Amino acid sequence: MDMKKASMIIDKDYQISKIDPRIYGSFVEHLGRCVYGGIYEPGHPSADEQGFRKDVIDMVKELNVPLIRYPGGNFVSGYNWEDGVGPVESRPRRLDLAWRTVETNEVGTNEFADWAKRVNAEVNMAVNLGTRGIDAARNLVEYCNHPSGSYYSDLRRSHGYKEPHKFKTWCLGNEMDGPWQIGHKTAAEYGRIATEAAKVMKWVDPTIELVACGSSSRGMRTFAEWEATVLDHTYDHVEYISLHTYYGNPQNDISNFLAKSLDMDSFIKSVISICDYVKAKKRSKKQINLSFDEWNVWYHSHESDKRLEPWTVAPPQLEDVYNFEDALLVGCMLITLLRHSDRVKIACLAQLVNVIAPIMTNNGGETWRQTIFYPFMHASNYGRGTALQTIVKSPVYDSKEFTDVPYLESIAVHNEENEELTVFAVNRDTTEGLLLECDARQFEGYRVVEHLVLENDDIKAANTAERPDAVKPHSGGEAKLQDGRLTAPLPKLSWNVIRMKK
Ligand code: AHR
């Protein structure tokens, strides 16, 4: 029987956009073992003089993450930033009402800034617009970004940080549309406080960029109306609006699960339309871009989390063990973000360590890479440059929630500077391989340097401390590029990275 086929035309002049590197951002929240037992564990054999785990730092560097959102998430809506600065021994232990834990405040803004430097990332700082307001927000900007000669900048200097951190991107709160959020607000209430906070934050430091909270998911009853109202208030004061989404496969329906990136695609298109509707209404010349600052698979740990004791320090919350099919959906979601790189300028894989994360650790023990680590690492390392508008024809299927789902999910990225062309492709077919035939005429003289493939006979296979390499990519893919024609067999259920170079 002949293999199913898909075709693609790649033209280097048909461009979607230059890819903003911040699309490969991630997220560290004071939640579960993300900070304590994750990035920070003073007693660990690999800990440095500040208590940061070097084994974790090394793994984060493999992901080449340029931006990390911090310190939450739901946590930020009850956080007093002042608790986390100054002498560690006098920092208070607080009840964190968002996650029902005890926060020791051993790690705060300055320590996190140090850690972010160690992994070559910028900090995307969030302010608390739940229990706090514009005063705490402007003071935090002054503390972090003002050079000296004022109360909060001199306070930072007295804490040992002579130079300002110069955090550039700031989030105006978190998921303020959600009733679970500490200090939940209506769209109008949030629109007002976000505008006033934005004004004073930018008066302290006019170089910062701001992200307003969009809906916490497309499924919220207030979705769309929320974005329109919030932007009506904040349009002239912010640069981005946020999107969050998490998918799961509790019904164990893989064809439907792998199609969920189509939902992400519609979500992005809808938010772009809302931004542009408000732009039209205001006769504005300014364009609001998107910050998809929480995205991932999240469902495996929902039940076990209900059994955890409240009010402990760093319990194992949200510790999803990702399997092979999750890595395929994460691959499809990365491709979707890249296809919208003209408007999605920031995206954060939520989260980075232990909490719904690509990197796992044992307290006092080893680190390992979850299945989702690989597509993210590949995209972040090889997906830099310009996203190309390819013309793709792929056979399609219908699933429970989606129609005309292409078996092939793909994007091509051209890095002109390094003379590299990379095709990222997922074959969603559960039963057979797909032959990708590609017209890449302007890339004559290029050759395939590597065809990486992530595939596995067991869709539920997962990496654990005992079997850290149960799911990992190999470079035995059979892509060939000859006379400007690329042919690549994509195995059933596989993530592929076809790297070509002059
Ligand atoms: O990433 C986990 C949580 O998901 C975040 O704290 C919150 O913003 C979202 O609901």
Short mmCIF file of C-alpha atoms and ligand atoms in Angstrom, two decimals:
data_model
loop_
_atom_site.label_atom_id
_atom_site.label_comp_id
_atom_site.label_asym_id
_atom_site.label_seq_id
_atom_site.Cartn_x
_atom_site.Cartn_y
_atom_site.Cartn_z
CA MET A 1 0.00 0.00 0.00
CA ASP A 2 1.23 3.49 -0.86
CA MET A 3 2.12 5.79 2.01
CA LYS A 4 -0.12 8.82 2.63
CA LYS A 5 1.47 11.97 1.20
CA ALA A 6 1.55 15.63 2.12
CA SER A 7 3.09 18.44 0.09
CA MET A 8 4.68 21.73 1.05
CA ILE A 9 6.01 24.71 -0.90
CA ILE A 10 8.69 26.69 0.87
CA ASP A 11 9.51 30.12 -0.51
CA LYS A 12 11.96 32.23 1.44
CA ASP A 13 10.17 35.43 0.38
CA TYR A 14 6.81 34.31 1.77
CA GLN A 15 7.35 35.27 5.36
CA ILE A 16 5.11 35.25 8.40
CA SER A 17 7.46 37.21 10.61
CA LYS A 18 10.80 37.36 12.29
CA ILE A 19 10.40 35.17 15.34
CA ASP A 20 10.72 37.01 18.64
CA PRO A 21 13.04 34.77 20.73
CA ARG A 22 10.75 35.39 23.73
CA ILE A 23 8.29 32.96 22.13
CA TYR A 24 10.52 30.32 23.81
CA GLY A 25 9.92 31.70 27.29
CA SER A 26 9.00 29.69 30.38
CA PHE A 27 7.58 30.22 33.85
CA VAL A 28 8.75 29.78 37.45
CA GLU A 29 6.06 30.18 40.11
CA HIS A 30 6.32 29.87 43.88
CA LEU A 31 4.26 26.71 43.66
CA GLY A 32 4.92 23.13 44.71
CA ARG A 33 8.57 22.19 44.16
CA CYS A 34 9.26 24.59 41.32
CA VAL A 35 11.40 26.94 43.43
CA TYR A 36 12.10 24.96 46.63
CA GLY A 37 13.46 21.55 45.64
CA GLY A 38 13.52 22.63 42.01
CA ILE A 39 15.78 25.53 41.13
CA TYR A 40 16.80 26.02 44.79
CA GLU A 41 17.90 23.36 47.26
CA PRO A 42 20.77 24.47 49.50
CA GLY A 43 21.59 21.01 50.88
CA HIS A 44 21.78 19.37 47.46
CA PRO A 45 25.19 17.99 46.35
CA SER A 46 25.10 20.17 43.21
CA ALA A 47 24.00 23.37 45.02
CA ASP A 48 26.12 26.48 44.49
CA GLU A 49 26.99 29.04 47.15
CA GLN A 50 23.52 30.61 46.82
CA GLY A 51 21.71 27.27 47.10
CA PHE A 52 20.85 26.94 43.41
CA ARG A 53 21.06 23.47 41.93
CA LYS A 54 23.71 23.42 39.20
CA ASP A 55 22.28 20.24 37.69
CA VAL A 56 19.01 22.11 37.13
CA ILE A 57 20.82 25.18 35.78
CA ASP A 58 22.60 22.99 33.22
CA MET A 59 19.34 21.42 32.05
CA VAL A 60 17.57 24.78 31.83
CA LYS A 61 20.45 26.00 29.65
CA GLU A 62 19.82 23.13 27.25
CA LEU A 63 16.36 24.59 26.71
CA ASN A 64 17.88 27.99 25.82
CA VAL A 65 15.01 29.88 27.46
CA PRO A 66 15.36 33.64 26.89
CA LEU A 67 12.62 34.86 29.26
CA ILE A 68 11.09 33.51 32.49
CA ARG A 69 7.85 34.72 34.03
CA TYR A 70 7.98 35.09 37.84
CA PRO A 71 6.78 34.78 40.67
CA GLY A 72 3.28 33.64 39.59
CA GLY A 73 0.65 32.66 38.54
CA ASN A 74 -2.04 32.53 41.16
CA PHE A 75 0.64 32.97 43.81
CA VAL A 76 1.37 36.56 42.80
CA SER A 77 -2.16 37.72 43.65
CA GLY A 78 -1.46 37.31 47.39
CA TYR A 79 2.27 38.08 47.35
CA ASN A 80 3.94 40.91 49.24
CA TRP A 81 7.15 41.46 47.28
CA GLU A 82 8.67 43.14 50.33
CA ASP A 83 8.60 39.76 52.15
CA GLY A 84 11.14 38.39 49.69
CA VAL A 85 13.89 41.04 49.91
CA GLY A 86 16.45 41.94 52.56
CA PRO A 87 18.11 39.64 55.11
CA VAL A 88 16.78 36.11 54.64
CA GLU A 89 16.66 35.40 58.38
CA SER A 90 14.10 38.15 58.92
CA ARG A 91 11.79 37.18 56.08
CA PRO A 92 8.31 36.05 57.21
CA ARG A 93 6.71 32.68 56.65
CA ARG A 94 3.31 33.32 55.09
CA LEU A 95 0.23 31.30 54.23
CA ASP A 96 -0.11 31.18 50.45
CA LEU A 97 -3.87 31.09 49.95
CA ALA A 98 -3.60 30.36 46.23
CA TRP A 99 -2.02 26.94 46.69
CA ARG A 100 -2.72 26.37 50.41
CA THR A 101 0.95 26.09 51.32
CA VAL A 102 3.47 27.87 53.52
CA GLU A 103 5.82 30.25 51.71
CA THR A 104 9.16 30.68 53.48
CA ASN A 105 10.36 33.57 51.30
CA GLU A 106 13.92 32.22 51.24
CA VAL A 107 13.94 33.03 47.54
CA GLY A 108 12.68 36.42 46.40
CA THR A 109 13.18 38.97 43.65
CA ASN A 110 16.95 39.47 43.99
CA GLU A 111 17.79 35.78 44.27
CA PHE A 112 15.60 35.03 41.27
CA ALA A 113 17.30 37.79 39.27
CA ASP A 114 20.66 36.19 40.10
CA TRP A 115 19.40 32.77 39.06
CA ALA A 116 17.92 34.08 35.80
CA LYS A 117 21.32 35.53 34.89
CA ARG A 118 22.88 32.13 35.48
CA VAL A 119 20.56 30.59 32.88
CA ASN A 120 20.90 33.56 30.47
CA ALA A 121 17.25 34.54 30.75
CA GLU A 122 15.44 37.82 31.26
CA VAL A 123 12.82 38.05 34.01
CA ASN A 124 9.20 38.72 33.04
CA MET A 125 8.06 40.13 36.38
CA ALA A 126 4.46 40.06 37.57
CA VAL A 127 2.91 42.54 40.01
CA ASN A 128 0.16 41.73 42.49
CA LEU A 129 -3.14 43.32 41.45
CA GLY A 130 -5.16 40.96 43.67
CA THR A 131 -4.53 42.02 47.28
CA ARG A 132 -2.26 44.95 46.37
CA GLY A 133 -2.54 47.79 43.92
CA ILE A 134 -0.80 50.62 42.15
CA ASP A 135 1.37 51.66 45.09
CA ALA A 136 3.04 48.26 45.55
CA ALA A 137 3.40 47.96 41.77
CA ARG A 138 5.19 51.27 41.29
CA ASN A 139 7.38 50.63 44.35
CA LEU A 140 8.45 47.28 42.94
CA VAL A 141 9.42 48.89 39.62
CA GLU A 142 11.39 51.51 41.55
CA TYR A 143 13.07 48.81 43.65
CA CYS A 144 14.02 46.74 40.61
CA ASN A 145 14.73 49.27 37.89
CA HIS A 146 15.58 52.70 39.32
CA PRO A 147 19.35 53.22 39.56
CA SER A 148 19.63 55.01 42.93
CA GLY A 149 18.80 58.10 44.96
CA SER A 150 15.24 57.17 45.96
CA TYR A 151 13.81 55.17 48.87
CA TYR A 152 13.21 51.86 47.06
CA SER A 153 16.24 51.97 44.77
CA ASP A 154 18.45 52.70 47.79
CA LEU A 155 16.73 49.89 49.68
CA ARG A 156 17.78 47.52 46.87
CA ARG A 157 21.31 48.86 47.06
CA SER A 158 21.33 48.32 50.82
CA HIS A 159 20.36 44.69 50.09
CA GLY A 160 23.57 44.27 48.12
CA TYR A 161 22.32 44.98 44.60
CA LYS A 162 24.07 48.15 43.44
CA GLU A 163 22.96 47.85 39.83
CA PRO A 164 19.27 47.92 38.89
CA HIS A 165 17.85 44.66 37.50
CA LYS A 166 16.31 46.46 34.51
CA PHE A 167 13.43 44.02 34.11
CA LYS A 168 11.85 44.97 30.80
CA THR A 169 8.60 43.00 30.58
CA TRP A 170 6.00 43.16 33.35
CA CYS A 171 2.65 41.38 33.84
CA LEU A 172 -0.21 43.41 35.32
CA GLY A 173 -1.47 40.71 37.67
CA ASN A 174 -2.56 37.18 36.80
CA GLU A 175 -5.83 35.63 35.58
CA MET A 176 -7.92 38.34 37.18
CA ASP A 177 -11.05 37.02 35.42
CA GLY A 178 -11.01 33.78 37.45
CA PRO A 179 -13.16 33.45 40.60
CA TRP A 180 -10.34 31.32 42.12
CA GLN A 181 -8.00 34.29 41.90
CA ILE A 182 -7.24 36.16 45.12
CA GLY A 183 -8.77 39.58 44.48
CA HIS A 184 -10.79 38.44 41.41
CA LYS A 185 -12.26 41.38 39.52
CA THR A 186 -14.79 42.22 36.87
CA ALA A 187 -13.35 43.29 33.53
CA ALA A 188 -14.16 46.95 34.24
CA GLU A 189 -12.62 46.80 37.72
CA TYR A 190 -9.50 45.14 36.36
CA GLY A 191 -9.33 47.46 33.35
CA ARG A 192 -9.26 50.46 35.69
CA ILE A 193 -6.65 49.17 38.13
CA ALA A 194 -4.46 47.82 35.32
CA THR A 195 -4.53 51.21 33.58
CA GLU A 196 -3.65 53.13 36.73
CA ALA A 197 -0.90 50.65 37.65
CA ALA A 198 0.48 50.80 34.10
CA LYS A 199 0.59 54.60 34.17
CA VAL A 200 2.61 54.87 37.37
CA MET A 201 4.86 51.91 36.57
CA LYS A 202 5.81 53.59 33.28
CA TRP A 203 6.23 56.94 35.00
CA VAL A 204 8.86 55.26 37.18
CA ASP A 205 10.47 53.52 34.20
CA PRO A 206 9.26 54.50 30.71
CA THR A 207 11.31 51.73 29.07
CA ILE A 208 9.23 48.84 30.42
CA GLU A 209 6.67 46.84 28.41
CA LEU A 210 3.40 45.70 29.96
CA VAL A 211 1.14 42.69 29.59
CA ALA A 212 -2.54 43.05 30.51
CA CYS A 213 -4.43 39.94 31.66
CA GLY A 214 -6.60 38.34 29.04
CA SER A 215 -8.94 35.49 29.96
CA SER A 216 -7.55 32.56 31.93
CA SER A 217 -8.82 30.31 29.14
CA ARG A 218 -10.98 30.42 26.04
CA GLY A 219 -13.56 28.38 27.96
CA MET A 220 -14.35 31.18 30.42
CA ARG A 221 -17.91 32.46 30.15
CA THR A 222 -16.59 36.01 30.03
CA PHE A 223 -14.04 35.29 27.27
CA ALA A 224 -13.93 37.89 24.48
CA GLU A 225 -16.05 40.41 26.40
CA TRP A 226 -13.30 40.41 29.03
CA GLU A 227 -10.56 41.13 26.48
CA ALA A 228 -12.62 43.85 24.75
CA THR A 229 -13.40 45.66 28.02
CA VAL A 230 -9.90 45.33 29.44
CA LEU A 231 -8.37 46.64 26.21
CA ASP A 232 -10.89 49.44 26.05
CA HIS A 233 -9.38 50.69 29.32
CA THR A 234 -5.72 49.74 28.88
CA TYR A 235 -5.12 50.08 25.12
CA ASP A 236 -2.83 53.11 25.25
CA HIS A 237 -0.89 51.87 28.26
CA VAL A 238 0.05 48.26 27.46
CA GLU A 239 1.89 46.40 24.71
CA TYR A 240 0.48 42.87 25.10
CA ILE A 241 -2.58 40.94 26.21
CA SER A 242 -2.12 37.50 27.76
CA LEU A 243 -3.56 34.11 26.77
CA HIS A 244 -3.49 30.92 28.85
CA THR A 245 -4.40 27.38 27.86
CA TYR A 246 -3.88 23.85 29.13
CA TYR A 247 -5.06 20.66 27.43
CA GLY A 248 -5.54 17.09 28.63
CA ASN A 249 -6.53 13.65 27.43
CA PRO A 250 -8.70 12.31 30.28
CA GLN A 251 -10.94 10.47 27.75
CA ASN A 252 -7.90 8.71 26.31
CA ASP A 253 -8.80 9.71 22.75
CA ILE A 254 -5.45 10.35 21.07
CA SER A 255 -6.73 11.57 17.67
CA ASN A 256 -8.87 14.16 19.39
CA PHE A 257 -6.15 15.06 21.89
CA LEU A 258 -3.57 15.73 19.17
CA ALA A 259 -6.06 18.00 17.40
CA LYS A 260 -6.31 20.31 20.42
CA SER A 261 -3.70 22.65 18.95
CA LEU A 262 -6.49 23.65 16.51
CA ASP A 263 -8.30 25.06 19.52
CA MET A 264 -5.16 27.02 20.42
CA ASP A 265 -5.06 28.29 16.84
CA SER A 266 -8.67 29.56 16.98
CA PHE A 267 -8.04 31.07 20.41
CA ILE A 268 -5.10 33.08 19.03
CA LYS A 269 -7.10 34.18 15.97
CA SER A 270 -9.99 35.31 18.18
CA VAL A 271 -7.75 37.36 20.47
CA ILE A 272 -6.07 39.00 17.46
CA SER A 273 -9.53 39.96 16.18
CA ILE A 274 -10.49 41.46 19.53
CA CYS A 275 -7.26 43.49 19.70
CA ASP A 276 -7.87 44.79 16.19
CA TYR A 277 -11.53 45.51 16.91
CA VAL A 278 -10.53 47.75 19.82
CA LYS A 279 -7.84 49.30 17.62
CA ALA A 280 -10.47 50.13 15.00
CA LYS A 281 -12.88 51.48 17.59
CA LYS A 282 -10.20 53.79 18.95
CA ARG A 283 -8.91 54.75 15.47
CA SER A 284 -5.54 53.84 16.95
CA LYS A 285 -2.30 53.35 15.05
CA LYS A 286 -0.94 51.15 17.80
CA GLN A 287 -1.03 47.34 17.55
CA ILE A 288 -1.45 45.17 20.63
CA ASN A 289 0.48 41.89 20.43
CA LEU A 290 -0.08 38.61 22.23
CA SER A 291 1.74 37.10 25.20
CA PHE A 292 0.76 33.42 25.43
CA ASP A 293 2.27 33.33 28.87
CA GLU A 294 0.88 29.99 30.08
CA TRP A 295 0.54 26.99 27.80
CA ASN A 296 1.06 23.25 28.21
CA VAL A 297 -0.60 19.90 28.84
CA TRP A 298 -1.97 19.73 32.40
CA TYR A 299 -4.33 17.08 33.76
CA HIS A 300 -2.34 14.06 34.98
CA SER A 301 -1.91 15.41 38.53
CA HIS A 302 -5.42 16.80 39.12
CA GLU A 303 -6.55 13.83 41.26
CA SER A 304 -3.36 13.29 43.26
CA ASP A 305 -3.21 17.00 44.10
CA LYS A 306 -6.54 16.71 45.92
CA ARG A 307 -4.95 14.28 48.38
CA LEU A 308 -2.10 16.59 49.47
CA GLU A 309 -2.02 18.00 53.01
CA PRO A 310 -2.51 21.78 53.13
CA TRP A 311 -0.10 24.26 54.73
CA THR A 312 3.15 22.43 54.11
CA VAL A 313 6.30 23.84 52.48
CA ALA A 314 6.87 22.90 48.82
CA PRO A 315 4.58 19.86 48.52
CA PRO A 316 4.69 17.89 45.23
CA GLN A 317 1.89 19.83 43.51
CA LEU A 318 1.05 19.70 39.79
CA GLU A 319 3.71 17.06 39.15
CA ASP A 320 2.34 15.79 35.85
CA VAL A 321 4.31 12.84 34.49
CA TYR A 322 4.30 13.49 30.76
CA ASN A 323 4.05 10.70 28.25
CA PHE A 324 4.93 10.43 24.59
CA GLU A 325 1.56 11.66 23.26
CA ASP A 326 1.91 14.80 25.42
CA ALA A 327 5.21 15.57 23.68
CA LEU A 328 3.46 15.35 20.30
CA LEU A 329 0.77 17.83 21.35
CA VAL A 330 3.42 20.16 22.79
CA GLY A 331 5.13 19.95 19.38
CA CYS A 332 1.85 20.87 17.63
CA MET A 333 1.38 23.78 20.05
CA LEU A 334 4.90 25.09 19.38
CA ILE A 335 4.23 24.96 15.64
CA THR A 336 0.94 26.83 16.19
CA LEU A 337 2.73 29.57 18.14
CA LEU A 338 5.33 29.91 15.39
CA ARG A 339 2.63 30.13 12.72
CA HIS A 340 1.32 33.16 14.61
CA SER A 341 4.71 34.71 15.28
CA ASP A 342 3.60 37.93 13.59
CA ARG A 343 1.39 38.60 16.64
CA VAL A 344 2.55 36.19 19.36
CA LYS A 345 5.73 37.85 20.59
CA ILE A 346 5.97 36.21 24.01
CA ALA A 347 5.00 32.70 25.06
CA CYS A 348 5.81 30.86 28.28
CA LEU A 349 5.75 27.11 28.63
CA ALA A 350 4.15 26.63 32.05
CA GLN A 351 6.16 25.76 33.95
CA LEU A 352 9.90 25.02 34.04
CA VAL A 353 10.83 22.67 36.89
CA ASN A 354 8.73 19.98 38.69
CA VAL A 355 5.40 21.83 38.33
CA ILE A 356 3.83 20.78 34.97
CA ALA A 357 7.38 20.94 33.75
CA PRO A 358 9.89 19.68 31.19
CA ILE A 359 12.49 19.22 33.95
CA MET A 360 11.99 17.02 37.02
CA THR A 361 14.07 16.61 40.15
CA ASN A 362 14.14 14.42 43.21
CA ASN A 363 14.81 16.27 46.45
CA GLY A 364 18.44 15.54 47.29
CA GLY A 365 18.70 13.44 44.14
CA GLU A 366 18.71 13.37 40.35
CA THR A 367 17.23 15.47 37.55
CA TRP A 368 15.66 14.12 34.38
CA ARG A 369 14.03 15.34 31.19
CA GLN A 370 10.32 14.74 30.66
CA THR A 371 9.06 13.82 27.18
CA ILE A 372 7.92 17.40 26.50
CA PHE A 373 11.48 18.63 27.07
CA TYR A 374 12.51 17.52 23.58
CA PRO A 375 10.15 19.35 21.21
CA PHE A 376 10.64 22.51 23.28
CA MET A 377 14.43 22.18 23.23
CA HIS A 378 14.44 21.55 19.48
CA ALA A 379 12.18 24.49 18.66
CA SER A 380 14.03 26.84 20.99
CA ASN A 381 17.43 25.92 19.60
CA TYR A 382 16.63 25.47 15.91
CA GLY A 383 13.54 27.66 15.51
CA ARG A 384 15.27 31.05 15.50
CA GLY A 385 15.00 33.31 12.48
CA THR A 386 12.02 33.94 10.21
CA ALA A 387 8.87 31.82 10.18
CA LEU A 388 7.88 31.10 6.58
CA GLN A 389 4.39 31.04 5.13
CA THR A 390 4.44 27.58 3.56
CA ILE A 391 1.72 26.25 1.30
CA VAL A 392 0.74 22.86 2.64
CA LYS A 393 -1.59 20.18 1.40
CA SER A 394 -2.23 17.38 3.83
CA PRO A 395 -4.80 14.62 4.09
CA VAL A 396 -7.23 15.26 6.96
CA TYR A 397 -9.36 13.40 9.51
CA ASP A 398 -12.29 14.14 11.80
CA SER A 399 -12.19 13.60 15.56
CA LYS A 400 -14.76 13.95 18.33
CA GLU A 401 -14.41 17.73 18.61
CA PHE A 402 -12.64 18.71 15.38
CA THR A 403 -13.18 18.37 11.64
CA ASP A 404 -10.61 18.48 8.86
CA VAL A 405 -7.67 17.95 11.16
CA PRO A 406 -4.53 17.80 9.00
CA TYR A 407 -2.39 14.74 9.66
CA LEU A 408 0.58 17.01 9.07
CA GLU A 409 1.24 19.90 11.44
CA SER A 410 4.24 21.86 10.22
CA ILE A 411 6.23 25.07 9.97
CA ALA A 412 9.45 26.08 8.21
CA VAL A 413 11.94 28.48 9.79
CA HIS A 414 14.67 30.20 7.80
CA ASN A 415 17.73 31.49 9.57
CA GLU A 416 19.27 33.63 6.86
CA GLU A 417 22.24 34.64 8.96
CA ASN A 418 23.35 31.06 9.59
CA GLU A 419 22.10 29.84 6.19
CA GLU A 420 19.86 27.27 7.86
CA LEU A 421 16.40 26.04 7.02
CA THR A 422 14.48 23.92 9.52
CA VAL A 423 11.17 22.14 9.07
CA PHE A 424 9.29 21.14 12.22
CA ALA A 425 6.60 18.54 11.56
CA VAL A 426 4.24 16.31 13.51
CA ASN A 427 2.52 13.34 11.88
CA ARG A 428 -0.75 12.92 13.81
CA ASP A 429 -1.59 9.65 12.09
CA THR A 430 -1.95 6.85 14.66
CA THR A 431 -1.58 4.04 12.15
CA GLU A 432 0.74 4.97 9.29
CA GLY A 433 3.66 7.04 8.13
CA LEU A 434 3.30 10.16 5.99
CA LEU A 435 5.58 11.08 3.09
CA LEU A 436 6.34 14.79 3.09
CA GLU A 437 7.28 16.12 -0.35
CA CYS A 438 8.57 19.61 -0.37
CA ASP A 439 9.36 22.10 -3.08
CA ALA A 440 12.27 24.11 -1.69
CA ARG A 441 13.64 25.55 -4.95
CA GLN A 442 15.44 28.54 -3.50
CA PHE A 443 17.35 26.27 -1.19
CA GLU A 444 19.41 24.54 -3.84
CA GLY A 445 22.85 23.90 -2.44
CA TYR A 446 21.38 23.16 0.99
CA ARG A 447 21.74 19.67 2.44
CA VAL A 448 20.04 17.82 5.27
CA VAL A 449 22.37 17.92 8.24
CA GLU A 450 20.07 16.06 10.60
CA HIS A 451 16.58 14.62 10.69
CA LEU A 452 15.66 14.27 14.35
CA VAL A 453 12.69 12.07 15.19
CA LEU A 454 10.81 11.55 18.44
CA GLU A 455 8.77 8.35 18.12
CA ASN A 456 7.77 5.52 20.42
CA ASP A 457 5.80 2.29 20.14
CA ASP A 458 4.08 3.07 23.42
CA ILE A 459 2.12 6.33 23.33
CA LYS A 460 1.92 6.27 27.13
CA ALA A 461 5.69 5.81 27.62
CA ALA A 462 7.15 8.32 30.07
CA ASN A 463 10.55 9.22 31.49
CA THR A 464 11.13 8.70 35.20
CA ALA A 465 14.11 8.92 37.56
CA GLU A 466 14.60 5.16 37.09
CA ARG A 467 14.14 5.25 33.29
CA PRO A 468 15.13 8.79 32.26
CA ASP A 469 15.65 7.87 28.61
CA ALA A 470 12.52 5.81 27.90
CA VAL A 471 11.45 8.53 25.44
CA LYS A 472 14.16 10.45 23.64
CA PRO A 473 14.81 11.58 20.08
CA HIS A 474 17.10 9.86 17.60
CA SER A 475 18.71 11.34 14.53
CA GLY A 476 17.95 8.46 12.18
CA GLY A 477 15.24 10.19 10.15
CA GLU A 478 15.47 9.66 6.39
CA ALA A 479 14.87 13.14 4.98
CA LYS A 480 16.71 13.94 1.73
CA LEU A 481 17.15 17.22 -0.10
CA GLN A 482 18.18 17.06 -3.73
CA ASP A 483 17.94 19.75 -6.40
CA GLY A 484 15.65 21.82 -4.21
CA ARG A 485 13.24 18.92 -3.51
CA LEU A 486 12.95 17.66 0.03
CA THR A 487 11.41 14.26 0.70
CA ALA A 488 10.93 13.09 4.25
CA PRO A 489 9.13 10.01 5.52
CA LEU A 490 7.47 10.98 8.81
CA PRO A 491 6.79 7.89 10.94
CA LYS A 492 3.30 7.46 12.40
CA LEU A 493 2.85 9.54 15.55
CA SER A 494 6.14 11.39 15.38
CA TRP A 495 7.76 14.77 16.01
CA ASN A 496 10.33 15.62 13.33
CA VAL A 497 13.01 18.27 13.04
CA ILE A 498 14.57 18.42 9.57
CA ARG A 499 17.66 20.60 9.73
CA MET A 500 19.10 21.83 6.45
CA LYS A 501 22.15 23.98 5.89
CA LYS A 502 24.12 25.40 2.99
O1 AHR B 1 0.53 27.30 35.98
C1 AHR B 1 -0.31 26.90 37.02
C2 AHR B 1 -1.43 27.89 37.29
O2 AHR B 1 -2.31 27.88 36.19
C3 AHR B 1 -1.05 29.34 37.43
O3 AHR B 1 -0.68 29.67 38.72
C4 AHR B 1 -2.32 30.05 37.05
O4 AHR B 1 -2.07 31.31 36.50
C5 AHR B 1 -3.01 29.10 36.11
O5 AHR B 1 -4.32 28.90 36.43
#
